[in-house]
XYZ file of C-alpha atoms in Angstrom:
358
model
C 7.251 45.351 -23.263
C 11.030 45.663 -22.655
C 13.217 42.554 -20.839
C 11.829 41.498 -17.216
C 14.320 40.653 -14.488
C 14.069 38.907 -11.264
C 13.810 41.630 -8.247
C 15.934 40.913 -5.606
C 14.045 41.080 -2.358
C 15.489 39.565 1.318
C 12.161 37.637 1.155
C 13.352 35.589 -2.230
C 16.766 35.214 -0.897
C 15.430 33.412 2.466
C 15.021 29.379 1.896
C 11.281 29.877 3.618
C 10.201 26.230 2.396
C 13.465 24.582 3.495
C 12.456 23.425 6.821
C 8.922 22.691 8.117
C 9.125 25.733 11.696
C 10.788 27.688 9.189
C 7.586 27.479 6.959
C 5.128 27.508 9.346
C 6.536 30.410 11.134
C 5.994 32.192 8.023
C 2.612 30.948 7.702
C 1.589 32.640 10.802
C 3.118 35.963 9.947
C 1.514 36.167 7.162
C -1.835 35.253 8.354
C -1.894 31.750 6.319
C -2.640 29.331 8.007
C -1.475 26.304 5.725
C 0.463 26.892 2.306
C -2.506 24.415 1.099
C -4.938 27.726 1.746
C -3.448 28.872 -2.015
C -4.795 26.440 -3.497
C -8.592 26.997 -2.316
C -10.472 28.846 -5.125
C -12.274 31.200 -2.863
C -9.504 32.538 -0.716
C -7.784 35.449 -1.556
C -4.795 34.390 -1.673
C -6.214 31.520 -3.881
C -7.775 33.623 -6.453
C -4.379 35.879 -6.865
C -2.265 32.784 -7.086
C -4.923 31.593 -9.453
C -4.401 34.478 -11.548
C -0.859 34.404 -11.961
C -0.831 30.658 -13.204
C -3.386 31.647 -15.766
C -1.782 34.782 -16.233
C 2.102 35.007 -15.897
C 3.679 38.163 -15.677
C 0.828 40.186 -14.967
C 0.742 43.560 -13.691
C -1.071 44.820 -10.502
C -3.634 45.992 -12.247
C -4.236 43.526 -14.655
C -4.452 40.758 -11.814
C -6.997 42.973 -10.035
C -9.436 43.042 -13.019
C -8.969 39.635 -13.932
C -9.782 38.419 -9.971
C -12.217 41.024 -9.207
C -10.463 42.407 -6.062
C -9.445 45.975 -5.180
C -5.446 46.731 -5.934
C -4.578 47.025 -2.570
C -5.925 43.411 -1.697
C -4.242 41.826 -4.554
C -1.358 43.877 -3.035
C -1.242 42.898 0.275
C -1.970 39.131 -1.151
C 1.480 39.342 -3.816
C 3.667 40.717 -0.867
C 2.540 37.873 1.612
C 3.106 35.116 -1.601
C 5.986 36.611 -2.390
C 6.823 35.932 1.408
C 5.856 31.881 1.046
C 8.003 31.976 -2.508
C 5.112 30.983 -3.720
C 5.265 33.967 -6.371
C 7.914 35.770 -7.814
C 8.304 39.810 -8.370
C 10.038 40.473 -11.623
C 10.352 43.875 -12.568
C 10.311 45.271 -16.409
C 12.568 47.899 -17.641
C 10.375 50.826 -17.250
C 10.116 50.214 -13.870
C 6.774 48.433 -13.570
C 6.393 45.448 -11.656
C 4.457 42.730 -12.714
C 4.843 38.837 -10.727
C 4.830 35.169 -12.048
C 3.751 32.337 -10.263
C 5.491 29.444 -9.206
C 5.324 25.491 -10.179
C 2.144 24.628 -8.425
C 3.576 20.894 -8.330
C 6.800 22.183 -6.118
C 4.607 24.180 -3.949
C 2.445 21.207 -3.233
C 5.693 19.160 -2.907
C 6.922 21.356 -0.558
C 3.478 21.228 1.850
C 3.549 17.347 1.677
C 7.471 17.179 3.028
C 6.091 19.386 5.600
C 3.336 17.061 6.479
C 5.093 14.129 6.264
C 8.091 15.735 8.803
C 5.103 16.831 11.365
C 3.588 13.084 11.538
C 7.494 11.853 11.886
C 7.795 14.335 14.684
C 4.771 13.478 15.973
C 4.931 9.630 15.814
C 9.009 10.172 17.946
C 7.744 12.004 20.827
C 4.942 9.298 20.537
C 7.382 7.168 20.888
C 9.215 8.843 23.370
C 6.122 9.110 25.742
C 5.116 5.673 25.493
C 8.083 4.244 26.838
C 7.663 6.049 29.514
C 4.131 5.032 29.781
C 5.252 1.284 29.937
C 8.165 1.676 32.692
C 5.593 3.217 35.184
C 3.259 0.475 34.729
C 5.888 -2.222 35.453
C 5.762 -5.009 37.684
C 5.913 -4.074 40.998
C 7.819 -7.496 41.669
C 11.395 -5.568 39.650
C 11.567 -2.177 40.476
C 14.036 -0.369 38.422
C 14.580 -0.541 34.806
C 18.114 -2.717 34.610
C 19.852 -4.082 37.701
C 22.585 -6.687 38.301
C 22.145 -9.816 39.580
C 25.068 -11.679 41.500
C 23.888 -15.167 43.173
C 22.836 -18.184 41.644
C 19.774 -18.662 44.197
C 18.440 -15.636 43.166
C 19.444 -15.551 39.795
C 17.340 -19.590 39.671
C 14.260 -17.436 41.912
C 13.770 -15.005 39.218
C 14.013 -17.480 36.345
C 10.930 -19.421 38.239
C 9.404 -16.227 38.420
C 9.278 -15.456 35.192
C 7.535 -18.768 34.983
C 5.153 -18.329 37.178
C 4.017 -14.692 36.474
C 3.818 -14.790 33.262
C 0.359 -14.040 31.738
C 0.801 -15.105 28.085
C 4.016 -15.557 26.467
C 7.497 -16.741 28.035
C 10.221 -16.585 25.089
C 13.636 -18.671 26.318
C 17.273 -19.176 25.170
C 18.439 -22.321 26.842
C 22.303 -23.097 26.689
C 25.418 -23.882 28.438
C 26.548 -23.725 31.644
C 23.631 -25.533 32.937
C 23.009 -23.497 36.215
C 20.209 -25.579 38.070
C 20.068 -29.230 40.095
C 18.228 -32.176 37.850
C 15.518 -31.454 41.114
C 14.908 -27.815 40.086
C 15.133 -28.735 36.245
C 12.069 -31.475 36.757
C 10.412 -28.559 39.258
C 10.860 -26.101 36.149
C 9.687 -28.495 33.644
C 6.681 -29.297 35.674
C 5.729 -25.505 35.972
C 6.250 -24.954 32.313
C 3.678 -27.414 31.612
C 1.321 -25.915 33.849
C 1.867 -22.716 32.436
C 1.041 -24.221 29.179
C -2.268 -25.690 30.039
C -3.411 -22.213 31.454
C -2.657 -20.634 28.294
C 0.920 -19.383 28.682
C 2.706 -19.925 25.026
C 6.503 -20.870 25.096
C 8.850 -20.466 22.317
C 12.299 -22.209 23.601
C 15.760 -22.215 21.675
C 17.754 -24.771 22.577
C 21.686 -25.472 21.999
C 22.341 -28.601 20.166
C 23.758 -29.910 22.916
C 20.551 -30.570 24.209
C 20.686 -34.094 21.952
C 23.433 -35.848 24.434
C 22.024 -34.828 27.523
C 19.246 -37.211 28.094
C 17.649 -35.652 30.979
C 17.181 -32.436 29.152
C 15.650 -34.364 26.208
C 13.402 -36.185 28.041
C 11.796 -32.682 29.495
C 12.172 -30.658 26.528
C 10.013 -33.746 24.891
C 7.500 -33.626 27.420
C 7.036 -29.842 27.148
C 6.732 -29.897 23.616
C 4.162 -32.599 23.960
C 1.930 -30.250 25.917
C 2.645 -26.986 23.105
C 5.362 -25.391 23.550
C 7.521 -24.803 20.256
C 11.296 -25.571 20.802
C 14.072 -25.171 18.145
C 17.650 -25.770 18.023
C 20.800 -23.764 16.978
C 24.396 -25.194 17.474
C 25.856 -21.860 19.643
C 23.213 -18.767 20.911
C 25.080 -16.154 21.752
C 23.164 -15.970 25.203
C 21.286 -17.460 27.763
C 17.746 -15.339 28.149
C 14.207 -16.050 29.643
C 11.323 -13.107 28.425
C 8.255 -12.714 30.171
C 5.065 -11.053 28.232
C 8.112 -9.119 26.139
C 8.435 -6.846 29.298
C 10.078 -8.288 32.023
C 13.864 -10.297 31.560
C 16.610 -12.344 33.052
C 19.897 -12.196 30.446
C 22.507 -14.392 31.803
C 25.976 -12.166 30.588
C 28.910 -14.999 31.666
C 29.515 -17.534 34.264
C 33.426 -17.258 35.549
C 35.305 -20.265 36.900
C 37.159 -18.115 39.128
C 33.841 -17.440 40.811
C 30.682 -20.128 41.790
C 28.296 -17.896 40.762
C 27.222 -16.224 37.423
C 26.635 -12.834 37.055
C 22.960 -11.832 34.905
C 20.787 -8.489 34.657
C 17.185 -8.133 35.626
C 15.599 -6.032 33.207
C 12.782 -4.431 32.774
C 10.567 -2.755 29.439
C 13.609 -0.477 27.764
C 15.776 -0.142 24.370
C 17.716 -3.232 25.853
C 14.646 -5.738 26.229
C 13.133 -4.420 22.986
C 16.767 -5.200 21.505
C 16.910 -8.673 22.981
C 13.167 -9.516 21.593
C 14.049 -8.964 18.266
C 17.787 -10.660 18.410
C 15.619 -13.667 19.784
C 13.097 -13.183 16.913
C 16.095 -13.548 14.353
C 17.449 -15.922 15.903
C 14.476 -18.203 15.803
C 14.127 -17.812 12.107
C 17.795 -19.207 11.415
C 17.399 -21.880 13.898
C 15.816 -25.603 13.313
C 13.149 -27.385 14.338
C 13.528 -29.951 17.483
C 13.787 -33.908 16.449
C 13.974 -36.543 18.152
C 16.982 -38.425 15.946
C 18.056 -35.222 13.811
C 21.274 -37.203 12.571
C 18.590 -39.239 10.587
C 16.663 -36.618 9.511
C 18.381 -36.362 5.975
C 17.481 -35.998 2.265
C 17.055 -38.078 -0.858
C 17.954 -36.967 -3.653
C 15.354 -35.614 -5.255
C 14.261 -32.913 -2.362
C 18.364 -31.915 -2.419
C 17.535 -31.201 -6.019
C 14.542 -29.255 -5.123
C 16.334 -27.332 -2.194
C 19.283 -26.727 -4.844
C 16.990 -25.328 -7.423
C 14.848 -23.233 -4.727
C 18.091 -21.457 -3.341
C 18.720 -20.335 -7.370
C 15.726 -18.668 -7.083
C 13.916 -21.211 -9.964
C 9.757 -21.196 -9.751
C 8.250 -24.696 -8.984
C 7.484 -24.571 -13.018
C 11.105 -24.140 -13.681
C 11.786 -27.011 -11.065
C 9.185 -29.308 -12.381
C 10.637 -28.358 -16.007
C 14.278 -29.583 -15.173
C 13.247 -32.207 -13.291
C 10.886 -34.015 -15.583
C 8.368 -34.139 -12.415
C 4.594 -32.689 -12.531
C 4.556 -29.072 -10.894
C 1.913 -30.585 -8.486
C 4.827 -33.419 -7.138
C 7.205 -30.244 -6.667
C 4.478 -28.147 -4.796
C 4.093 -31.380 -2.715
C 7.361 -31.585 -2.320
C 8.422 -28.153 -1.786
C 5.576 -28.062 1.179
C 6.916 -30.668 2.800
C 10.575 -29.816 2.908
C 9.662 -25.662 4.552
C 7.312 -28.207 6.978
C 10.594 -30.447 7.849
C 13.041 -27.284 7.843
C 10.450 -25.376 9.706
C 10.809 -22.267 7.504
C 7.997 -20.346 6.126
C 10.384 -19.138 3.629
C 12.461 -20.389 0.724
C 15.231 -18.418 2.369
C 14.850 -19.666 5.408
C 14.579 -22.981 4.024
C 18.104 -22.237 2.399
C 19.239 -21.095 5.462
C 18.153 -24.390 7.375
C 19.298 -27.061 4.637
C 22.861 -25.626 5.073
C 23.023 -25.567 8.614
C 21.767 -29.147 8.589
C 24.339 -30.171 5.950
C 21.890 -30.879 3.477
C 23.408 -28.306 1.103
């Protein structure tokens, strides 16, 4: 047998497996109707693909006795493989041709990447359809996806909406400038706590502030008597009430020039799903409400264990260095992500150092 050398063909030069339409198109022209379809046994195109891996650099002939079909089958089969790169023609120096197969493994590779792009593809316009899906099934209350809000009195009205409509979750960001009267704030605080006995579930992030302002307290107490979960940080970066994630009120400045702040009424889009999750970060870096937080400190023991934690050292390590039984650190390690309100040992990091406790 003399030296065998790749054929060029335009089919082998053409990257047919380099994009999924590119593949498929192929596919279709050559009546295939997944690249997987080599693979089955009993297909023609199996059983000549077959062949070749058993047999490489067989002749047209050879691959016809050894699958049983008639040459121009096997043919037809080579020239449409050929087509999918799934074989190669090679072509000895008398002139003969005779194929090789390729690397089953990149072949089946290659289908997966095309799989995997389709459900991608699939799962965006998914994506893309749903969100239209949710913004015709808005509340008929807010019509429109984002609008401005000018005045204060309705700016305050669509805050106590929120309240009032909401069916199972209200999410808040409470700060400075105060906009409301002490009479609308105890009218609020009542309403919350009805809410909260029909169900309603309020998550509430307050600014630190909220410790010299009495008043405030005093409500933000009560409400938290009846369930709601409220957590400080020392400066959110906005004031914010969510309704049932799809309805919002984001407060963007207040202006001394002018009495009244300016805010945006928003409804289900890529700006309320951003806001959700800048709230949800933000609740895992803030802290816990307490009632006298400047007494709320360590001894020096749990400082250890915080210390220790933040290295990244296992409660056997801790209990090691610290000459304490690894059921005292567990204990103790419990009850400092219950006082920091983390469910993490990173956020408990994160909270000991705000706190000063690091």
């Amino acid at each position: 047998m003399g030296t065998l050398a790749l054929r060029s063909t335009e089919s082998l030069d053409r990257p047919i497996l380099a994009t999924p339409t590119g593949l498929q198109a192929e596919l279709r022209t050559h009546g295939v109707t997944e690249l997987a379809d080599i693979f089955e046994p009993d297909s023609i195109h199996g059983r000549v693909y077959a062949a070749l891996v058993q047999r490489p650099r067989s002749g047209l002939a050879d691959i016809a006795r050894h699958t049983g079909l008639a040459e121009t089958e096997v043919e037809n089969a080579l020239d449409e493989l050929c087509g999918l790169r799934a074989v190669v023609r090679l072509a000895d120096s008398d002139g003969i041709p005779r194929w090789d197969a390729h690397a089953p493994e990149s072949l089946s590779e290659a289908e997966a990447r095309r799989r995997r792009q389709e459900i991608s593809t699939m799962h965006a316009a998914a994506a893309r359809l749903s969100e239209t899906f949710r913004s015709v099934r808005r509340s008929q209350g807010w019509n429109g996806v984002i609008s401005p809000v000018f005045e204060r009195a309705e700016l305050l009205a669509d805050f106590e909406s929120l309240h009032a409509n909401a069916d199972f979750s209200v999410k808040m960001v409470e700060r400075s400038p105060h906009l409301s009267d002490p009479e609308r704030d105890t009218r609020i605080a009542e309403l919350k706590q009805a809410r909260m006995a029909e169900g309603v579930r309020y998550r509430i992030l307050y600014q630190d502030t909220i410790y010299q302002d009495a008043d405030r307290l005093r409500h933000t107490l009560a409400t938290n008597a009846r369930g709601a979960q409220a957590r400080t940080l020392p400066d959110p970066p906005f004031k914010l009430i969510v309704a049932d994630d799809e309805r919002a009120s984001l407060v963007l400045h207040t202006d001394e020039r002018r009495p009244d702040p300016m805010a945006l009424r928003i409804n289900g889009s890529p700006l309320l799903d951003m806001l959700i999750r800048s709230f949800d970060v933000l609740w895992t870096l803030s802290a816990p409400i307490s009632v006298q937080p400047e007494a709320d400190e360590l001894d020096e023991r749990d400082r250890a264990i915080l210390t220790m934690m933040g290295m990244g050292a296992t409660d056997d390590t801790i209990a090691r260095r610290l000459g304490m039984s690894r059921r005292t650190v567990v204990r103790r390690t419990a009850r400092l992500l219950e006082r920091l309100g983390a469910s993490t040992r990173f956020q408990a990091g994160v909270q000991a150092i705000r706190r000063g406790w690091l």
